[in-house]
Coordinates of C-alpha atoms in Angstrom, one line a residue:
Chain A
M1 CA 25.5 19.6 -18.8
E2 CA 28.8 17.8 -19.6
K3 CA 30.6 21.0 -19.1
A4 CA 29.0 21.5 -15.7
F5 CA 30.2 18.0 -14.6
A6 CA 33.6 18.5 -16.1
S7 CA 34.1 21.7 -14.1
A8 CA 32.6 20.3 -10.9
A9 CA 34.9 19.9 -7.9
K10 CA 33.4 16.6 -7.0
V11 CA 31.2 14.2 -8.9
I12 CA 29.3 11.3 -7.3
E13 CA 27.1 8.6 -8.9
A14 CA 24.9 5.8 -7.7
T15 CA 22.6 3.2 -9.3
Y16 CA 19.3 2.1 -7.8
E17 CA 17.3 -1.0 -8.6
F18 CA 13.6 -1.4 -7.9
P19 CA 11.7 -4.7 -8.3
Y20 CA 8.2 -5.4 -9.6
L21 CA 5.6 -5.0 -7.0
A22 CA 2.1 -6.5 -6.7
H23 CA -0.9 -4.6 -5.3
A24 CA -1.9 -7.7 -3.4
A25 CA -5.1 -5.9 -2.3
L26 CA -6.8 -7.9 0.4
E27 CA -10.1 -8.2 -1.4
P28 CA -9.4 -10.4 -4.4
L29 CA -10.8 -9.2 -7.7
N30 CA -14.4 -10.2 -8.4
A31 CA -17.3 -9.2 -10.5
V32 CA -20.9 -10.3 -11.3
A33 CA -22.5 -10.0 -14.8
M34 CA -26.0 -10.8 -15.9
K35 CA -28.6 -9.7 -18.5
T36 CA -31.9 -8.2 -17.5
G37 CA -34.2 -7.5 -20.5
D38 CA -31.9 -5.8 -22.9
M39 CA -29.6 -4.4 -20.2
I40 CA -26.3 -5.9 -19.2
E41 CA -25.8 -5.4 -15.5
V42 CA -22.4 -5.7 -13.8
W43 CA -21.5 -5.5 -10.1
G44 CA -18.1 -4.8 -8.8
G45 CA -15.7 -2.4 -7.1
H46 CA -14.3 -0.3 -9.9
Q47 CA -12.0 2.7 -9.9
M48 CA -12.8 3.7 -13.6
P49 CA -16.6 3.0 -14.0
D50 CA -16.9 5.0 -17.3
L51 CA -14.2 3.0 -19.0
Y52 CA -15.5 -0.3 -17.5
Q53 CA -19.0 0.5 -18.8
F54 CA -17.6 1.0 -22.3
I55 CA -15.5 -2.2 -22.2
V56 CA -18.4 -4.3 -21.0
S57 CA -20.5 -2.9 -23.9
Q58 CA -17.8 -4.0 -26.3
V59 CA -17.4 -7.5 -24.8
A60 CA -21.2 -7.9 -24.7
G61 CA -21.6 -6.6 -28.3
T62 CA -23.9 -3.7 -27.3
T63 CA -23.7 0.0 -26.7
P64 CA -22.7 1.7 -23.4
D65 CA -26.3 2.9 -22.8
K66 CA -27.3 -0.7 -22.5
V67 CA -24.8 -1.4 -19.7
K68 CA -25.7 -0.7 -16.1
L69 CA -22.7 -0.7 -13.9
H70 CA -23.3 -1.2 -10.1
V71 CA -20.3 0.4 -8.5
M72 CA -20.0 -1.3 -5.1
K73 CA -18.2 -0.3 -2.0
T74 CA -14.9 -2.0 -2.5
G75 CA -11.8 -3.3 -0.8
G76 CA -8.8 -1.1 -1.3
G77 CA -7.4 -1.4 -4.9
F78 CA -4.2 0.8 -4.7
G79 CA -4.5 1.1 -8.5
R80 CA -5.4 -2.5 -9.2
R81 CA -9.1 -1.8 -9.7
A82 CA -8.4 0.7 -12.5
V83 CA -7.2 -1.5 -15.3
F84 CA -7.2 -0.5 -18.9
D85 CA -8.9 -3.7 -20.2
A86 CA -11.3 -4.0 -17.1
D87 CA -10.0 -7.6 -16.7
V88 CA -12.2 -9.2 -14.2
V89 CA -15.3 -7.4 -15.3
A90 CA -14.6 -8.3 -19.0
E91 CA -14.2 -11.9 -17.9
A92 CA -17.5 -12.1 -16.1
T93 CA -19.2 -10.5 -19.0
A94 CA -17.6 -12.8 -21.6
V95 CA -18.5 -15.9 -19.6
A96 CA -22.1 -14.8 -19.1
K97 CA -22.4 -14.1 -22.8
A98 CA -20.9 -17.4 -23.7
L99 CA -23.6 -19.0 -21.6
D100 CA -26.2 -17.1 -23.7
W101 CA -27.0 -14.8 -20.8
K102 CA -29.0 -17.7 -19.2
H103 CA -27.3 -17.3 -15.8
P104 CA -25.8 -14.6 -13.7
V105 CA -22.0 -15.2 -13.6
K106 CA -19.7 -14.4 -10.7
V107 CA -16.0 -14.4 -11.2
Q108 CA -13.9 -14.6 -8.1
W109 CA -10.1 -14.6 -8.5
T110 CA -8.2 -16.5 -5.9
R111 CA -5.1 -15.1 -4.2
D112 CA -2.7 -16.9 -6.5
N113 CA -4.7 -15.6 -9.5
D114 CA -4.2 -12.2 -8.1
I115 CA -0.5 -12.4 -7.3
K116 CA 0.4 -14.3 -10.4
G117 CA -2.0 -12.6 -12.7
G118 CA 0.1 -9.6 -13.7
R119 CA -0.3 -5.8 -13.5
Y120 CA 2.7 -4.9 -11.4
R121 CA 4.5 -1.7 -10.5
P122 CA 7.2 -2.0 -13.2
A123 CA 10.8 -2.7 -12.2
Y124 CA 13.1 0.3 -12.7
V125 CA 16.7 1.2 -12.6
H126 CA 17.9 4.7 -11.9
R127 CA 21.4 6.1 -12.4
V128 CA 21.9 9.4 -10.6
K129 CA 24.9 11.6 -10.9
A130 CA 25.6 14.8 -9.1
G131 CA 28.3 17.5 -9.4
L132 CA 29.3 19.8 -6.6
D133 CA 31.3 23.0 -6.8
A134 CA 34.2 23.7 -4.4
S135 CA 31.8 25.3 -1.9
G136 CA 29.7 22.1 -1.8
K137 CA 26.9 23.6 -3.9
L138 CA 25.0 21.2 -6.1
V139 CA 25.6 22.5 -9.7
A140 CA 24.8 19.5 -11.9
W141 CA 22.2 16.7 -11.7
N142 CA 21.6 13.8 -14.1
N143 CA 19.0 11.1 -13.5
H144 CA 18.7 8.4 -16.1
I145 CA 15.6 6.1 -15.6
V146 CA 15.1 2.8 -17.3
G147 CA 11.9 0.8 -17.2
Q148 CA 8.6 -0.2 -18.8
S149 CA 6.0 2.3 -19.7
I150 CA 2.7 1.9 -17.8
L151 CA 0.6 3.9 -20.2
T152 CA 2.0 3.3 -23.7
G153 CA -0.6 1.3 -25.6
T154 CA -3.5 2.2 -23.3
V155 CA -6.3 4.7 -23.6
F156 CA -4.2 7.1 -21.5
E157 CA -1.3 7.2 -23.9
S158 CA -2.6 10.3 -25.8
M159 CA -3.0 12.2 -22.5
L160 CA 0.1 11.2 -20.5
V161 CA 2.8 10.1 -23.0
T162 CA 4.6 12.9 -24.8
N163 CA 7.3 12.3 -27.4
G164 CA 7.7 8.8 -26.1
V165 CA 8.1 9.9 -22.5
D166 CA 5.5 8.4 -20.1
L167 CA 4.9 11.0 -17.5
T168 CA 4.4 8.3 -14.9
S169 CA 7.9 7.0 -15.5
V170 CA 9.5 10.3 -14.6
E171 CA 7.1 12.1 -12.2
G172 CA 9.0 13.0 -9.1
A173 CA 12.3 13.0 -11.0
S174 CA 11.7 15.5 -13.8
N175 CA 10.0 18.0 -11.4
I176 CA 12.3 18.1 -8.4
P177 CA 11.7 21.2 -6.3
Y178 CA 15.4 22.0 -5.9
A179 CA 17.2 24.9 -7.7
V180 CA 20.0 23.1 -9.6
P181 CA 21.6 25.2 -12.3
N182 CA 22.2 22.2 -14.7
M183 CA 19.8 19.4 -14.7
K184 CA 19.0 16.5 -17.1
V185 CA 16.5 13.7 -16.6
E186 CA 16.6 10.9 -19.2
L187 CA 14.3 8.0 -19.8
S188 CA 14.9 4.8 -21.6
T189 CA 11.7 2.9 -22.0
M190 CA 12.1 -0.8 -22.5
E191 CA 9.6 -3.4 -23.5
A192 CA 9.0 -6.7 -21.6
G193 CA 6.2 -9.2 -21.6
V194 CA 5.3 -8.5 -18.0
P195 CA 2.0 -6.6 -17.7
V196 CA 2.4 -3.4 -15.7
L197 CA 0.1 -1.0 -13.9
W198 CA 0.0 2.0 -11.6
W199 CA 0.6 1.2 -8.0
R200 CA -0.2 3.7 -5.2
S201 CA 1.7 6.9 -5.9
V202 CA 2.8 5.6 -9.3
G203 CA 6.1 7.1 -10.5
S204 CA 6.9 8.5 -7.2
T205 CA 7.2 4.9 -5.8
H206 CA 10.7 4.8 -7.3
T207 CA 11.7 8.4 -8.2
A208 CA 11.3 9.7 -4.7
Y209 CA 13.6 6.9 -3.4
A210 CA 16.3 7.6 -6.0
V211 CA 16.2 11.4 -5.7
E212 CA 15.9 11.7 -2.0
S213 CA 18.3 9.0 -0.9
F214 CA 20.9 10.1 -3.4
L215 CA 20.4 13.7 -2.2
D216 CA 21.4 12.5 1.3
E217 CA 24.6 11.2 -0.3
V218 CA 25.2 14.5 -2.0
A219 CA 24.6 16.4 1.3
E220 CA 27.2 14.2 2.9
A221 CA 29.6 14.8 0.1
A222 CA 29.1 18.5 0.5
G223 CA 29.6 18.2 4.3
K224 CA 26.2 19.6 5.0
D225 CA 23.3 18.7 7.2
P226 CA 20.6 17.0 5.0
V227 CA 17.9 19.5 6.1
E228 CA 20.1 22.6 5.7
F229 CA 21.3 21.3 2.4
R230 CA 17.8 20.9 1.0
L231 CA 16.5 24.2 2.4
A232 CA 19.3 26.1 0.7
M233 CA 18.0 24.8 -2.6
L234 CA 14.3 25.4 -1.8
E235 CA 14.2 29.2 -1.7
K236 CA 11.9 29.2 -4.8
S237 CA 9.8 26.4 -3.5
P238 CA 8.4 27.9 -0.2
R239 CA 5.7 25.2 0.1
H240 CA 8.3 22.4 0.1
A241 CA 10.6 24.4 2.5
A242 CA 7.7 24.9 5.0
V243 CA 6.8 21.2 4.9
L244 CA 10.4 20.1 5.4
K245 CA 10.9 22.6 8.3
L246 CA 7.7 21.4 10.0
A247 CA 8.7 17.8 9.8
A248 CA 12.2 18.5 11.1
E249 CA 10.9 20.7 13.9
K250 CA 8.2 18.2 15.1
A251 CA 10.6 15.3 15.0
G252 CA 13.3 17.2 16.9
W253 CA 15.8 17.1 14.0
G254 CA 19.2 17.8 15.3
N255 CA 18.4 16.8 18.9
E256 CA 20.4 14.0 20.4
L257 CA 18.9 10.5 20.0
A258 CA 18.9 7.7 22.5
E259 CA 21.7 5.0 22.2
G260 CA 21.0 2.8 19.1
R261 CA 18.5 5.2 17.6
Y262 CA 19.0 6.8 14.2
R263 CA 17.1 9.3 12.0
G264 CA 16.6 10.0 8.3
I265 CA 14.5 12.6 6.4
A266 CA 13.0 12.8 3.0
I267 CA 10.5 15.0 1.2
A268 CA 8.4 14.3 -1.9
E269 CA 5.7 15.9 -4.0
S270 CA 3.1 13.7 -5.5
F271 CA -0.5 14.2 -6.6
S272 CA 0.3 18.0 -6.1
S273 CA 0.7 17.5 -2.4
V274 CA 4.0 17.8 -0.5
V275 CA 4.9 15.3 2.3
A276 CA 8.1 15.2 4.4
Q277 CA 8.8 12.4 6.8
V278 CA 11.4 11.9 9.5
V279 CA 12.0 8.2 10.3
E280 CA 13.5 7.1 13.6
I281 CA 14.8 3.5 13.7
S282 CA 16.5 1.4 16.3
M283 CA 19.3 -0.8 15.1
P284 CA 21.4 -2.4 17.8
K285 CA 24.9 -3.6 16.6
G286 CA 24.3 -6.9 14.9
G287 CA 20.6 -6.7 15.6
D288 CA 17.5 -6.2 13.5
L289 CA 16.3 -3.0 12.1
K290 CA 13.1 -1.7 13.7
V291 CA 11.2 1.3 12.4
E292 CA 10.2 3.0 15.6
R293 CA 8.5 6.3 14.7
V294 CA 7.6 8.4 11.7
V295 CA 6.9 12.1 12.0
A296 CA 5.2 13.4 8.8
A297 CA 4.3 16.9 7.7
V298 CA 1.8 17.4 5.0
D299 CA 0.6 20.2 2.7
C300 CA -2.4 19.1 0.8
G301 CA -4.0 22.5 0.5
T302 CA -7.3 23.1 2.2
V303 CA -8.2 20.3 4.6
I304 CA -11.8 19.4 5.2
N305 CA -11.4 16.3 7.3
P306 CA -8.0 16.3 9.1
D307 CA -8.6 12.9 10.6
Q308 CA -8.9 11.4 7.1
V309 CA -5.7 13.1 6.0
K310 CA -3.9 11.6 9.0
A311 CA -5.4 8.2 8.3
Q312 CA -4.3 8.3 4.7
V313 CA -0.7 9.3 5.6
E314 CA -0.5 6.6 8.4
G315 CA -1.7 4.0 5.9
G316 CA 0.5 5.3 3.1
I317 CA 3.5 4.9 5.4
G318 CA 2.6 1.3 6.3
F319 CA 1.9 0.5 2.6
G320 CA 5.2 2.0 1.4
L321 CA 7.2 0.5 4.3
G322 CA 6.1 -3.0 3.4
A323 CA 7.3 -2.5 -0.2
I324 CA 10.6 -0.9 0.8
L325 CA 11.4 -3.5 3.4
Q326 CA 10.3 -6.8 1.9
E327 CA 7.9 -6.8 -1.1
E328 CA 9.3 -8.1 -4.4
L329 CA 7.6 -9.9 -7.3
T330 CA 10.1 -12.1 -9.2
L331 CA 9.8 -14.3 -12.3
T332 CA 11.7 -17.4 -13.1
A333 CA 11.6 -18.6 -16.8
G334 CA 8.6 -16.3 -17.3
K335 CA 6.6 -17.6 -14.3
V336 CA 5.8 -15.5 -11.2
D337 CA 7.5 -17.1 -8.2
Q338 CA 5.1 -15.8 -5.5
E339 CA 1.5 -17.1 -5.0
N340 CA 0.3 -15.9 -1.6
Y341 CA 1.1 -13.7 1.4
D342 CA 3.6 -16.2 2.7
A343 CA 6.0 -15.3 -0.2
Y344 CA 4.6 -11.8 -1.1
T345 CA 4.7 -10.1 2.2
P346 CA 3.0 -6.8 2.9
L347 CA 3.7 -5.1 6.3
R348 CA 2.2 -6.6 9.4
I349 CA 1.2 -4.9 12.7
N350 CA 4.4 -5.9 14.5
Q351 CA 6.4 -3.9 12.0
M352 CA 4.2 -0.8 12.1
P353 CA 5.9 2.3 13.6
V354 CA 4.3 5.0 15.7
V355 CA 3.1 7.7 13.3
E356 CA 2.6 11.4 13.9
V357 CA 1.0 13.5 11.2
H358 CA 1.2 17.3 11.2
I359 CA -0.9 19.3 8.7
V360 CA 0.1 22.6 7.2
V361 CA -2.7 25.1 7.7
T362 CA -3.4 26.8 4.4
D363 CA -6.3 28.0 2.3
A364 CA -4.7 26.9 -1.0
A365 CA -6.7 24.6 -3.3
P366 CA -7.0 21.0 -2.0
T367 CA -4.7 18.4 -3.5
G368 CA -4.3 14.7 -3.3
I369 CA -3.9 12.7 -0.1
G370 CA -4.6 9.1 -1.0
E371 CA -1.1 8.6 -2.4
P372 CA 1.4 11.2 -1.1
G373 CA 2.0 9.5 2.2
V374 CA 3.8 6.7 0.3
P375 CA 6.8 8.2 -1.5
P376 CA 8.9 9.7 1.3
I377 CA 9.0 6.7 3.6
G378 CA 11.5 4.7 1.5
P379 CA 14.2 7.3 1.2
A380 CA 13.7 8.6 4.8
L381 CA 14.2 5.0 6.0
A382 CA 17.2 4.5 3.7
N383 CA 18.8 7.6 5.1
A384 CA 18.2 6.5 8.7
V385 CA 19.7 3.1 7.9
Y386 CA 22.7 4.9 6.5
A387 CA 23.0 6.9 9.7
A388 CA 23.1 3.6 11.5
T389 CA 25.3 1.5 9.2
K390 CA 27.2 3.9 6.9
K391 CA 25.8 1.7 4.1
R392 CA 23.6 2.9 1.3
V393 CA 20.7 0.7 0.3
R394 CA 20.5 0.9 -3.5
V395 CA 18.8 -2.4 -4.3
L396 CA 15.3 -2.9 -3.1
P397 CA 13.7 -4.4 -1.1
F398 CA 15.8 -4.1 2.1
A399 CA 15.2 -7.8 2.6
K400 CA 17.8 -8.5 -0.1
G401 CA 20.4 -7.2 2.4
Y402 CA 21.7 -3.8 3.2
S403 CA 25.1 -3.9 1.6
A404 CA 24.2 -4.5 -2.1
Chain B
M1 CA -26.4 -32.7 6.3
I2 CA -23.9 -31.3 8.8
T3 CA -25.1 -29.7 12.0
V4 CA -23.2 -26.7 13.3
N5 CA -23.8 -24.4 16.2
I6 CA -23.2 -20.9 14.8
N7 CA -24.0 -17.6 16.5
G8 CA -26.0 -19.5 19.2
T9 CA -28.2 -21.3 16.7
V10 CA -28.0 -24.9 15.5
R11 CA -28.0 -24.9 11.7
E12 CA -28.1 -27.6 9.1
V13 CA -25.6 -27.2 6.4
D14 CA -25.9 -29.2 3.2
A15 CA -22.3 -29.4 2.2
D16 CA -19.4 -31.7 1.7
P17 CA -17.5 -32.2 5.1
D18 CA -14.3 -31.0 3.4
M19 CA -15.9 -27.7 2.5
P20 CA -14.0 -24.9 4.3
L21 CA -16.1 -23.4 7.1
L22 CA -15.6 -20.0 5.4
W23 CA -17.6 -21.1 2.3
A24 CA -20.3 -22.7 4.4
I25 CA -20.7 -19.4 6.4
R26 CA -20.7 -17.2 3.3
D27 CA -22.2 -19.3 0.5
V28 CA -24.5 -21.7 2.3
L29 CA -25.5 -19.7 5.4
A30 CA -25.4 -16.4 3.6
M31 CA -23.5 -14.5 6.2
T32 CA -21.0 -12.4 4.3
G33 CA -19.3 -10.5 7.1
T34 CA -16.5 -13.1 7.2
K35 CA -14.1 -12.4 4.3
F36 CA -12.0 -14.5 1.9
G37 CA -8.5 -13.1 1.4
C38 CA -6.0 -15.8 0.8
G39 CA -7.4 -19.3 1.3
M40 CA -4.3 -20.5 3.3
A41 CA -4.5 -18.8 6.7
Q42 CA -2.0 -16.1 5.7
C43 CA -4.2 -13.0 6.1
G44 CA -6.8 -13.5 8.8
A45 CA -9.7 -11.9 6.9
C46 CA -11.7 -15.1 7.6
T47 CA -11.2 -15.1 11.4
V48 CA -14.1 -16.5 13.4
H49 CA -14.3 -17.8 17.0
M50 CA -14.5 -21.5 17.8
D51 CA -15.4 -21.8 21.5
G52 CA -14.1 -18.3 21.9
Q53 CA -10.7 -18.9 20.2
P54 CA -9.8 -17.2 17.0
I55 CA -9.5 -19.6 14.1
R56 CA -9.1 -19.2 10.3
S57 CA -12.3 -20.4 8.8
C58 CA -10.6 -20.9 5.4
Q59 CA -8.5 -23.7 6.8
T60 CA -11.2 -25.4 9.0
A61 CA -13.3 -28.0 7.3
I62 CA -17.0 -27.8 8.1
G63 CA -16.9 -31.5 8.9
D64 CA -14.3 -30.9 11.7
V65 CA -16.3 -28.4 13.6
G66 CA -18.4 -31.0 15.5
A67 CA -20.1 -29.7 18.6
A68 CA -17.9 -26.6 18.9
K69 CA -19.6 -23.2 19.1
I70 CA -18.8 -20.9 16.1
T71 CA -19.2 -17.2 16.4
T72 CA -18.9 -14.9 13.4
I73 CA -18.7 -11.1 13.2
E74 CA -22.5 -11.1 12.9
G75 CA -22.9 -12.9 16.2
I76 CA -20.4 -11.4 18.6
G77 CA -21.8 -9.7 21.7
G78 CA -21.0 -9.0 25.3
K79 CA -19.0 -6.3 27.0
V80 CA -15.7 -6.9 25.3
A81 CA -17.1 -7.1 21.8
E82 CA -19.3 -4.1 22.2
T83 CA -16.4 -2.0 23.6
V84 CA -14.1 -3.0 20.8
Q85 CA -16.7 -2.2 18.2
A86 CA -17.5 1.2 19.8
V87 CA -13.8 2.2 20.0
W88 CA -13.2 1.0 16.4
A89 CA -15.9 3.3 15.2
E90 CA -14.9 6.3 17.4
L91 CA -11.2 6.1 16.3
D92 CA -12.2 5.6 12.7
V93 CA -9.9 2.5 12.4
P94 CA -11.2 1.1 9.1
Q95 CA -10.2 2.4 5.7
C96 CA -11.4 0.1 3.0
G97 CA -12.8 -2.2 5.8
Y98 CA -12.3 -5.5 4.1
C99 CA -10.0 -7.0 6.7
Q100 CA -11.7 -5.3 9.7
S101 CA -14.2 -8.0 10.7
G102 CA -11.2 -10.4 11.0
Q103 CA -9.2 -7.7 12.9
I104 CA -12.2 -7.2 15.3
M105 CA -12.6 -11.0 15.9
S106 CA -8.9 -11.3 16.7
A107 CA -9.0 -8.2 18.9
V108 CA -12.0 -9.4 20.9
A109 CA -10.4 -12.8 21.4
L110 CA -7.2 -11.1 22.7
L111 CA -9.1 -8.8 25.1
S112 CA -11.3 -11.6 26.4
E113 CA -8.1 -13.4 27.5
N114 CA -5.9 -10.5 28.3
R115 CA -7.5 -7.4 29.7
K116 CA -4.4 -5.3 29.6
P117 CA -2.3 -6.4 26.6
A118 CA 1.1 -4.8 26.1
D119 CA 2.4 -3.9 22.6
G120 CA 4.1 -7.3 22.4
D121 CA 0.9 -9.1 23.2
I122 CA -0.9 -7.1 20.5
D123 CA 1.8 -8.0 18.0
A124 CA 1.5 -11.7 18.9
A125 CA -2.3 -11.8 18.7
M126 CA -2.8 -9.5 15.7
S127 CA 0.2 -10.1 13.3
G128 CA -1.8 -12.9 11.5
N129 CA -4.3 -10.3 10.4
L130 CA -3.1 -8.4 7.3
C131 CA -4.4 -4.9 6.5
R132 CA -3.3 -3.7 3.1
C133 CA -4.5 -0.2 4.0
A134 CA -2.1 -0.5 7.0
T135 CA -4.5 0.7 9.6
Y136 CA -2.2 -0.9 12.2
H137 CA -1.4 2.3 14.0
R138 CA -5.1 2.8 14.8
I139 CA -5.7 -0.9 15.5
R140 CA -3.1 -0.8 18.2
G141 CA -4.5 2.4 19.6
A142 CA -8.0 1.0 19.6
I143 CA -7.0 -2.1 21.5
H144 CA -5.3 -0.1 24.1
E145 CA -8.3 2.2 24.4
A146 CA -10.7 -0.7 24.6
A147 CA -8.5 -2.2 27.4
R148 CA -8.7 1.1 29.3
R149 CA -12.5 1.2 29.0
L150 CA -12.9 -2.4 30.1
E151 CA -10.8 -1.8 33.1
A152 CA -12.8 1.3 34.2

């Protein structure tokens, strides 16, 4: 690895910073608990009912077969309704128990409970370093990730944390599809008192940004077109190559753009699906950035309901765009600074681009679609902003300023 | 007792005059189509109509409603509302659905005043309604489609 960097004709390096993010799901957390005969009944919108049933039984001091969980139709959770300690459900159960099960108990978190109540996408820092040979070929790649572990200390640790490496900290970075002869991905897991949790697309919320926006820098250093540069390294990843080509073709990659319009592209695999996006922005000199159009190409295997695939990718783009542009959860002296949607600011309709989704026709096994629309939007936007400003955005969100 | 005209019916509400209209609608009158999202008029999930105008019921005290006519998602009707609801279903706008009654209330109010809204009009009328699933692309499309049908 060190040898590969030492013999490289050109070495470039960049550091990326990602903030804590809140789910800020529109339906605030809530649950109802009561006892009927010897059965504990709980109502709520849960993403992990089996685990929640077990936790309720523990809180209530009974066995899981004495817990009836009513899984309701629920407002979007984006990961927040799959919590390792079943927080709101455990609260409702504990309060009902403390009242000797005399009353049904409803727990309703307010918005400030939700935003200040923890369980955030962890903050991360990435340092990425690339070595190019004299012909502009990528010969060495080193990505060092620093952040909290989502799964250490939870019931998922034994499944998803190996030798101290939390898979969710490195997914999207440790499995990049590009053929690079020398590659090293490192993880430094640090502890902090801030409770963290998975957030729609999990590790790929940050790894895709670091990998794909840095790759744009590498392509530029190599003097290559970003699409051509990627395709040359995707010979052994035909699925990725096909998705990238489809997005580029449908977006008219390489065609001349109108005055003040700029493009960027990125591709990411998450939840075993591959999504590429071309973002088109307008950015008049001295004016504001506007995300005009996103053309997405998707390979999620066999598709049963194409409209649902399109809806999830449209929504994933809007969800991801809010975070990249303007969402940030900060703490001052251990207290969360934001309380409501005036300070924690998901995307609104006036910021939503036109979205086109193109689906690869395949009979391969179906793969995820709830999350894979999210990861490419950040780096594709960053690459478009670079095209407009010649500045790389390495500290998120964009609202902090483009020149950091 | 406070008297309110809601969905065409005069109802007696046993509540403190300071109670937000939202809680009176949901907890006292047991109509749960109107949603709580933020409690400070930041998200639009609680949007209802007061004399046809969209308002945030979390920031309106029940004691301040007076003789105004309140309409909730349960009570909207007429050509505009029916068109909006039909288009919403046909275009599969909702994902989780939690914000959608508020979105529809704002969209109906917009189209009742402006039969051919431009994108800028939609932004102005709808940007107070958050959708965490980001169904905005389809909301915009559905409003344009409803406008086309109402014109025909």
